[in-house]
């Protein structure tokens, strides 16, 4: 029975009752797209402003669907709390700007996601935060780079696009010994392959746009914290920054995450198959994939990544350099020529002319990226179809 509503139609079009399930509960996480919450009385509303992290009142501060995503990712990473952002870059900026001030010094891996490299560069040139880049392979480099003002160590579990894997436990323990906060971008590994907080990291960052979402239909980022104190510091800044996650984006990410384990298993298996076949191809001079015994960090990857998996991203170098790289990515038919990764579909790109174009020749070489390097984010298709596609593209440069 719909209760009688004495108001005029103009009023009734605006005021609706919100059904609350009684007895039964939704199995999937409901989408709370509504962004405002109301209160029973003035005291309850005042209390919400006192405790804005635990009560919902306005989506920039928190939303039940977004909270479900934050808790899901924090749970997988073994953190105490998460914070969702509108994008991975939102999360990276949120964390760095919340924790750093002019005069602080950051030690960061040299081969970073291109956007992160630029953010650190901007922090240095515009905000007086000093940055030292290290290879990320050796704790001694962190020790050597230390200054009295060093606050933060920034790492990626699997570097892009070289797929180098640093000795995370050793690097983090070095940083912790000097009181630094360690932030690890775990986008490439996902919490199913590596949980940096278990190795002593303080904050883990994800571009949820990639493996967590998994279907190239949503942009999002999540930061996970090893302590509530850190979450509180970043949350306070993030609500001012305003890069909060949209509930629908959070909902899509949660929907995608339900198949993360299945997707990733297939992506890792496919990537290993392609890496082995690429290594035998005459046009290919090097294959960068941590799952291959010849990879410089294979031993670390076996220790660090669950099940000895190498992840779903690989890169390879071509004898023909920049032109050969571009020919190969323009010749694939099944794979998409696309800048992202972690999708169910296979994506290829040429870092030197796209994601890492801001690096000059020296910086490219220092980061270990070749002029002809092609990066492949391996999808869940049948491996023989993928190899057939890559094979016909490689034939054009052989
Ligand atoms: C894509 C990506 C980012 C940035 O994430 P967006 O969601 O695109 O803002 C950061 N780090 C890594 C490793 C990425 O791959």
Coordinates of C-alpha atoms and ligand atoms in Angstrom, one line a residue:
X1 CA 0.0 0.0 0.0
X2 CA 1.3 3.4 -0.9
X3 CA 0.5 5.7 2.0
X4 CA -1.7 8.7 1.2
X5 CA 0.4 11.8 0.6
X6 CA -1.5 15.0 1.3
X7 CA 1.0 17.3 -0.6
X8 CA 0.6 18.8 -4.0
X9 CA 2.1 17.0 -7.0
X10 CA 4.9 19.7 -7.2
X11 CA 6.0 18.7 -3.7
X12 CA 5.5 15.0 -4.2
X13 CA 7.8 14.9 -7.3
X14 CA 10.6 16.1 -5.0
X15 CA 10.0 14.3 -1.8
X16 CA 10.2 10.5 -1.9
X17 CA 10.4 7.9 0.7
X18 CA 13.7 5.8 0.8
X19 CA 12.8 2.1 1.2
X20 CA 14.9 0.4 3.9
X21 CA 15.1 -3.4 3.6
X22 CA 13.8 -5.1 6.7
X23 CA 14.7 -8.7 7.3
X24 CA 16.4 -9.3 4.0
X25 CA 19.7 -7.7 2.9
X26 CA 21.1 -6.8 -0.5
X27 CA 23.7 -9.4 -1.7
X28 CA 25.5 -6.9 -3.9
X29 CA 26.7 -3.6 -2.6
X30 CA 23.9 -1.1 -3.2
X31 CA 24.8 2.0 -5.1
X32 CA 24.2 5.1 -2.9
X33 CA 24.4 7.6 -5.7
X34 CA 22.6 10.1 -3.5
X35 CA 25.2 12.4 -2.1
X36 CA 23.4 14.0 0.8
X37 CA 22.3 12.5 4.1
X38 CA 19.7 14.0 6.5
X39 CA 19.5 13.7 10.3
X40 CA 16.7 13.1 12.9
X41 CA 17.6 16.2 15.0
X42 CA 20.1 19.0 15.4
X43 CA 22.2 17.0 17.9
X44 CA 22.6 14.1 15.5
X45 CA 23.7 16.5 12.7
X46 CA 26.1 18.3 15.0
X47 CA 27.6 14.9 16.0
X48 CA 28.1 14.0 12.3
X49 CA 30.2 17.2 11.9
X50 CA 32.2 16.2 14.9
X51 CA 32.8 12.7 13.6
X52 CA 32.8 13.2 9.8
X53 CA 34.8 10.1 9.2
X54 CA 32.3 7.7 10.6
X55 CA 28.9 9.4 9.8
X56 CA 27.8 10.1 6.3
X57 CA 26.5 13.6 5.5
X58 CA 28.1 14.8 2.2
X59 CA 29.9 12.6 -0.4
X60 CA 33.1 14.5 -0.5
X61 CA 33.6 13.3 3.1
X62 CA 32.3 9.8 2.7
X63 CA 29.6 7.7 1.1
X64 CA 28.4 4.1 1.9
X65 CA 29.2 2.7 -1.5
X66 CA 32.6 4.4 -1.6
X67 CA 33.3 3.2 2.0
X68 CA 32.5 -0.4 0.9
X69 CA 35.2 -0.1 -1.8
X70 CA 37.7 1.4 0.7
X71 CA 37.1 -1.4 3.1
X72 CA 37.3 -4.1 0.4
X73 CA 40.7 -2.8 -0.8
X74 CA 42.0 -2.1 2.7
X75 CA 41.0 -5.7 3.7
X76 CA 42.8 -7.2 0.7
X77 CA 45.9 -5.2 1.4
X78 CA 45.8 -5.9 5.1
X79 CA 45.5 -2.2 6.0
X80 CA 43.6 -0.5 8.8
X81 CA 41.6 1.7 6.5
X82 CA 41.3 2.9 2.9
X83 CA 40.5 6.1 1.1
X84 CA 39.0 6.2 -2.4
X85 CA 39.8 8.9 -4.9
X86 CA 38.5 10.0 -8.3
X87 CA 41.6 8.5 -9.9
X88 CA 44.9 7.0 -9.2
X89 CA 46.5 10.4 -9.7
X90 CA 44.0 11.8 -7.2
X91 CA 45.3 9.3 -4.7
X92 CA 48.9 10.0 -5.4
X93 CA 48.5 13.8 -5.2
X94 CA 46.3 13.4 -2.1
X95 CA 48.9 11.3 -0.3
X96 CA 51.9 13.4 -1.3
X97 CA 50.4 16.8 -0.7
X98 CA 48.9 15.7 2.6
X99 CA 52.2 14.5 3.9
X100 CA 54.8 16.8 2.4
X101 CA 55.6 20.5 2.9
X102 CA 58.2 22.8 1.3
X103 CA 61.7 21.9 2.3
X104 CA 60.9 18.2 2.7
X105 CA 63.0 15.7 0.8
X106 CA 61.6 12.6 -1.0
X107 CA 63.5 9.6 -2.2
X108 CA 61.7 8.0 -5.2
X109 CA 62.3 5.2 -7.6
X110 CA 63.5 6.5 -11.0
X111 CA 61.4 4.4 -13.2
X112 CA 57.9 5.5 -12.2
X113 CA 54.5 5.7 -13.7
X114 CA 54.8 8.8 -16.0
X115 CA 52.2 10.9 -14.1
X116 CA 53.9 10.2 -10.8
X117 CA 57.2 11.3 -12.2
X118 CA 55.7 14.6 -13.3
X119 CA 54.0 15.2 -10.0
X120 CA 57.3 14.7 -8.2
X121 CA 58.9 17.0 -10.7
X122 CA 56.3 19.7 -10.1
X123 CA 56.6 19.3 -6.3
X124 CA 60.3 20.0 -6.8
X125 CA 60.1 23.0 -9.1
X126 CA 56.9 24.7 -7.8
X127 CA 56.6 23.7 -4.2
X128 CA 60.2 23.4 -3.0
X129 CA 60.0 19.7 -2.2
X130 CA 63.3 18.1 -3.0
X131 CA 63.4 14.8 -4.8
X132 CA 66.2 12.3 -5.3
X133 CA 65.6 9.4 -7.7
X134 CA 67.2 6.0 -7.0
X135 CA 67.1 2.8 -9.1
X136 CA 65.0 1.2 -6.4
X137 CA 67.1 -1.9 -6.5
X138 CA 69.4 -1.4 -3.5
X139 CA 68.8 -0.2 0.1
X140 CA 72.3 1.3 0.1
X141 CA 71.1 3.9 -2.4
X142 CA 68.4 5.0 0.0
X143 CA 71.0 5.3 2.7
X144 CA 73.2 7.3 0.5
X145 CA 70.4 9.7 -0.5
X146 CA 69.2 10.4 3.0
X147 CA 69.2 14.0 4.3
X148 CA 68.0 15.4 7.6
X149 CA 64.9 16.6 5.8
X150 CA 64.0 13.3 4.1
X151 CA 60.4 12.3 4.9
X152 CA 59.2 9.8 2.4
X153 CA 60.3 6.9 0.2
X154 CA 58.1 6.3 -2.9
X155 CA 58.2 3.0 -4.7
X156 CA 56.3 0.9 -7.2
X157 CA 56.0 -2.9 -6.6
X158 CA 56.5 -3.6 -10.3
X159 CA 58.0 -0.7 -12.3
X160 CA 56.4 0.6 -15.4
X161 CA 57.3 -0.4 -18.2
X162 CA 60.6 -2.1 -17.3
X163 CA 58.9 -4.6 -14.9
X164 CA 61.8 -4.3 -12.5
X165 CA 60.9 -5.6 -9.0
X166 CA 62.8 -3.9 -6.2
X167 CA 63.7 -5.7 -2.9
X168 CA 60.7 -4.1 -1.2
X169 CA 61.3 -5.6 2.3
X170 CA 64.9 -4.5 2.3
X171 CA 64.1 -1.0 1.0
X172 CA 61.2 -0.5 3.4
X173 CA 63.2 -1.6 6.4
X174 CA 66.0 0.8 5.5
X175 CA 63.5 3.6 5.2
X176 CA 61.7 2.7 8.4
X177 CA 65.1 2.6 10.2
X178 CA 65.4 6.3 9.4
X179 CA 61.8 7.2 10.3
X180 CA 60.6 7.7 6.7
X181 CA 57.1 7.0 5.5
X182 CA 57.1 4.5 2.7
X183 CA 54.5 4.8 0.0
X184 CA 54.2 1.9 -2.5
X185 CA 52.2 2.1 -5.7
X186 CA 50.9 -1.5 -5.9
X187 CA 48.8 -1.0 -9.1
X188 CA 50.7 -3.5 -11.2
X189 CA 50.9 -6.3 -8.6
X190 CA 47.5 -6.0 -7.0
X191 CA 47.0 -7.2 -3.4
X192 CA 46.7 -10.7 -4.7
X193 CA 50.3 -10.8 -5.8
X194 CA 51.9 -8.6 -3.1
X195 CA 50.8 -6.8 0.1
X196 CA 53.4 -4.1 0.7
X197 CA 52.0 -3.3 4.2
X198 CA 53.0 -6.8 5.2
X199 CA 56.6 -5.8 4.4
X200 CA 56.4 -2.7 6.5
X201 CA 55.1 -0.1 4.0
X202 CA 53.0 2.7 5.5
X203 CA 50.7 3.5 2.6
X204 CA 49.7 1.5 -0.5
X205 CA 48.3 3.3 -3.6
X206 CA 46.2 1.8 -6.4
X207 CA 45.0 3.1 -9.7
X208 CA 41.7 1.2 -9.4
X209 CA 41.3 2.1 -13.1
X210 CA 43.6 -0.8 -13.9
X211 CA 43.3 -4.3 -12.4
X212 CA 40.8 -3.6 -9.6
X213 CA 38.2 -2.3 -12.0
X214 CA 39.5 -4.4 -14.8
X215 CA 37.2 -3.5 -17.6
X216 CA 38.3 -0.1 -18.8
X217 CA 35.0 1.5 -17.8
X218 CA 35.9 3.3 -14.6
X219 CA 38.5 5.8 -13.4
X220 CA 39.4 5.5 -9.7
X221 CA 42.1 5.4 -7.1
X222 CA 42.5 4.0 -3.6
X223 CA 45.0 4.6 -0.9
X224 CA 45.3 2.1 1.9
X225 CA 46.9 2.9 5.3
X226 CA 48.8 0.9 7.8
X227 CA 47.6 3.2 10.6
X228 CA 44.4 5.2 11.3
X229 CA 46.6 8.2 12.1
X230 CA 48.0 8.3 8.5
X231 CA 44.5 7.8 7.1
X232 CA 43.2 10.7 9.1
X233 CA 46.0 13.0 7.9
X234 CA 45.4 12.2 4.3
X235 CA 41.6 12.2 4.6
X236 CA 41.6 15.6 6.1
X237 CA 43.6 17.0 3.1
X238 CA 41.7 14.9 0.6
X239 CA 38.3 16.4 1.6
X240 CA 39.9 19.8 0.8
X241 CA 41.5 18.6 -2.4
X242 CA 38.1 17.4 -3.6
X243 CA 39.2 14.4 -5.7
X244 CA 36.8 12.2 -3.9
X245 CA 35.5 9.0 -5.5
X246 CA 32.1 9.1 -7.2
X247 CA 29.8 6.4 -5.8
X248 CA 29.0 5.0 -9.2
X249 CA 32.7 4.7 -10.0
X250 CA 33.2 2.9 -6.6
X251 CA 30.3 0.6 -7.4
X252 CA 31.7 -0.3 -10.8
X253 CA 35.1 -0.9 -9.2
X254 CA 33.6 -3.2 -6.6
X255 CA 31.7 -5.1 -9.4
X256 CA 34.9 -5.6 -11.3
X257 CA 36.9 -6.6 -8.2
X258 CA 34.8 -9.7 -7.7
X259 CA 36.6 -11.4 -10.6
X260 CA 40.0 -10.0 -9.9
X261 CA 41.5 -13.4 -8.8
X262 CA 40.1 -15.2 -11.9
X263 CA 41.2 -12.5 -14.3
X264 CA 44.7 -12.1 -12.8
X265 CA 45.4 -15.8 -12.8
X266 CA 44.6 -15.9 -16.5
X267 CA 46.5 -12.7 -17.2
X268 CA 49.6 -14.0 -15.4
X269 CA 49.5 -17.3 -17.3
X270 CA 49.0 -15.6 -20.6
X271 CA 51.8 -13.2 -19.9
X272 CA 54.2 -16.0 -19.1
X273 CA 53.3 -17.8 -22.3
X274 CA 53.8 -14.7 -24.4
X275 CA 57.0 -13.8 -22.7
X276 CA 58.5 -17.2 -23.4
X277 CA 57.5 -17.1 -27.1
X278 CA 58.7 -13.5 -27.5
X279 CA 62.1 -14.4 -26.0
X280 CA 62.6 -16.9 -28.9
X281 CA 61.6 -14.4 -31.6
X282 CA 64.4 -13.2 -33.9
X283 CA 63.1 -9.6 -34.0
X284 CA 63.1 -9.3 -30.2
X285 CA 66.3 -8.4 -28.4
X286 CA 65.0 -8.5 -24.8
X287 CA 61.9 -9.5 -22.9
X288 CA 61.1 -7.8 -19.6
X289 CA 59.0 -10.0 -17.5
X290 CA 59.7 -10.9 -13.9
X291 CA 58.3 -14.4 -14.4
X292 CA 61.2 -15.3 -16.8
X293 CA 64.3 -16.8 -15.2
X294 CA 66.5 -14.4 -17.3
X295 CA 64.9 -11.3 -15.7
X296 CA 67.3 -9.4 -13.4
X297 CA 64.8 -9.5 -10.5
X298 CA 63.5 -13.0 -11.1
X299 CA 64.7 -14.2 -7.7
X300 CA 63.2 -11.2 -5.9
X301 CA 59.9 -11.6 -7.8
X302 CA 59.7 -15.3 -6.8
X303 CA 60.0 -14.3 -3.2
X304 CA 57.8 -11.2 -3.3
X305 CA 55.0 -12.1 -5.7
X306 CA 52.5 -14.7 -4.6
X307 CA 52.9 -18.1 -6.3
X308 CA 56.0 -16.8 -8.1
X309 CA 53.7 -15.0 -10.6
X310 CA 55.1 -12.3 -12.8
X311 CA 52.0 -10.2 -13.2
X312 CA 50.0 -9.4 -16.3
X313 CA 52.3 -6.8 -17.9
X314 CA 55.4 -7.4 -20.0
X315 CA 57.6 -5.3 -22.2
X316 CA 60.0 -6.2 -25.0
X317 CA 62.7 -4.5 -27.0
X318 CA 63.0 -4.6 -30.8
X319 CA 66.2 -4.7 -32.8
X320 CA 64.6 -2.0 -35.1
X321 CA 64.4 0.6 -32.4
X322 CA 61.7 3.4 -32.2
X323 CA 60.4 2.8 -35.8
X324 CA 60.0 -1.0 -35.2
X325 CA 58.2 -0.3 -31.9
X326 CA 55.7 1.9 -33.6
X327 CA 55.2 -0.5 -36.5
X328 CA 54.5 -3.4 -34.1
X329 CA 51.8 -1.5 -32.1
X330 CA 50.2 -0.3 -35.4
X331 CA 50.1 -3.8 -36.8
X332 CA 48.4 -5.7 -34.0
X333 CA 44.7 -6.4 -34.8
X334 CA 43.3 -8.2 -31.7
X335 CA 45.2 -6.2 -29.2
X336 CA 44.2 -2.5 -28.8
X337 CA 46.7 0.3 -29.2
X338 CA 45.9 1.9 -25.9
X339 CA 47.7 3.5 -23.0
X340 CA 46.1 1.7 -20.0
X341 CA 46.6 -1.7 -18.4
X342 CA 44.9 -4.3 -16.4
X343 CA 42.0 -4.7 -18.8
X344 CA 40.4 -8.0 -19.7
X345 CA 41.5 -7.1 -23.3
X346 CA 45.1 -7.1 -24.3
X347 CA 46.5 -3.6 -24.8
X348 CA 49.8 -2.5 -26.4
X349 CA 51.7 0.8 -26.3
X350 CA 55.0 2.4 -27.0
X351 CA 56.2 4.2 -23.8
X352 CA 59.0 6.3 -25.4
X353 CA 56.4 8.2 -27.6
X354 CA 53.5 8.2 -25.1
X355 CA 53.6 7.6 -21.3
X356 CA 57.3 8.5 -21.0
X357 CA 57.6 11.2 -23.7
X358 CA 58.5 13.7 -20.9
X359 CA 61.8 11.8 -20.4
X360 CA 64.6 12.9 -22.6
X361 CA 67.0 10.3 -24.1
X362 CA 69.2 10.3 -21.1
X363 CA 66.3 10.0 -18.6
X364 CA 64.8 7.2 -20.7
X365 CA 68.1 5.3 -20.7
X366 CA 68.5 5.9 -17.0
X367 CA 65.0 4.5 -16.4
X368 CA 65.9 1.5 -18.5
X369 CA 63.3 2.2 -21.2
X370 CA 64.4 1.6 -24.8
X371 CA 63.5 3.7 -27.9
X372 CA 61.8 0.5 -29.3
X373 CA 60.3 -0.9 -26.1
X374 CA 56.8 -2.1 -26.5
X375 CA 54.6 -2.7 -23.4
X376 CA 51.9 -5.3 -23.4
X377 CA 49.1 -5.5 -20.8
X378 CA 48.0 -9.0 -21.3
X379 CA 44.3 -9.8 -21.2
X380 CA 42.2 -12.9 -20.6
X381 CA 41.9 -14.0 -24.3
X382 CA 43.1 -17.4 -25.5
X383 CA 46.9 -17.3 -25.5
X384 CA 47.2 -18.8 -29.0
X385 CA 45.1 -16.0 -30.4
X386 CA 47.3 -13.4 -28.7
X387 CA 50.5 -15.0 -30.0
X388 CA 49.1 -15.2 -33.5
X389 CA 48.3 -11.5 -33.3
X390 CA 51.7 -10.5 -32.0
X391 CA 53.5 -12.9 -34.3
X392 CA 52.0 -11.3 -37.4
X393 CA 52.9 -7.9 -36.2
X394 CA 56.5 -8.9 -35.4
X395 CA 56.8 -10.5 -38.9
X396 CA 56.6 -6.9 -40.2
X397 CA 59.8 -5.9 -38.4
X398 CA 61.7 -9.2 -38.6
Ligands
LIG1 C1 47.5 4.4 -14.3 C2 48.4 4.5 -13.2 C3 48.4 5.5 -12.2 C4 47.4 6.7 -12.4 O1 46.1 6.3 -12.2 P1 44.8 7.0 -12.9 O2 43.7 6.2 -12.4 O3 45.0 6.9 -14.4 O4 44.8 8.4 -12.4 C5 49.3 5.5 -11.2 N1 50.2 4.5 -11.0 C6 50.3 3.5 -11.9 C7 51.3 2.4 -11.7 C8 49.4 3.4 -13.0 O5 49.5 2.4 -13.8

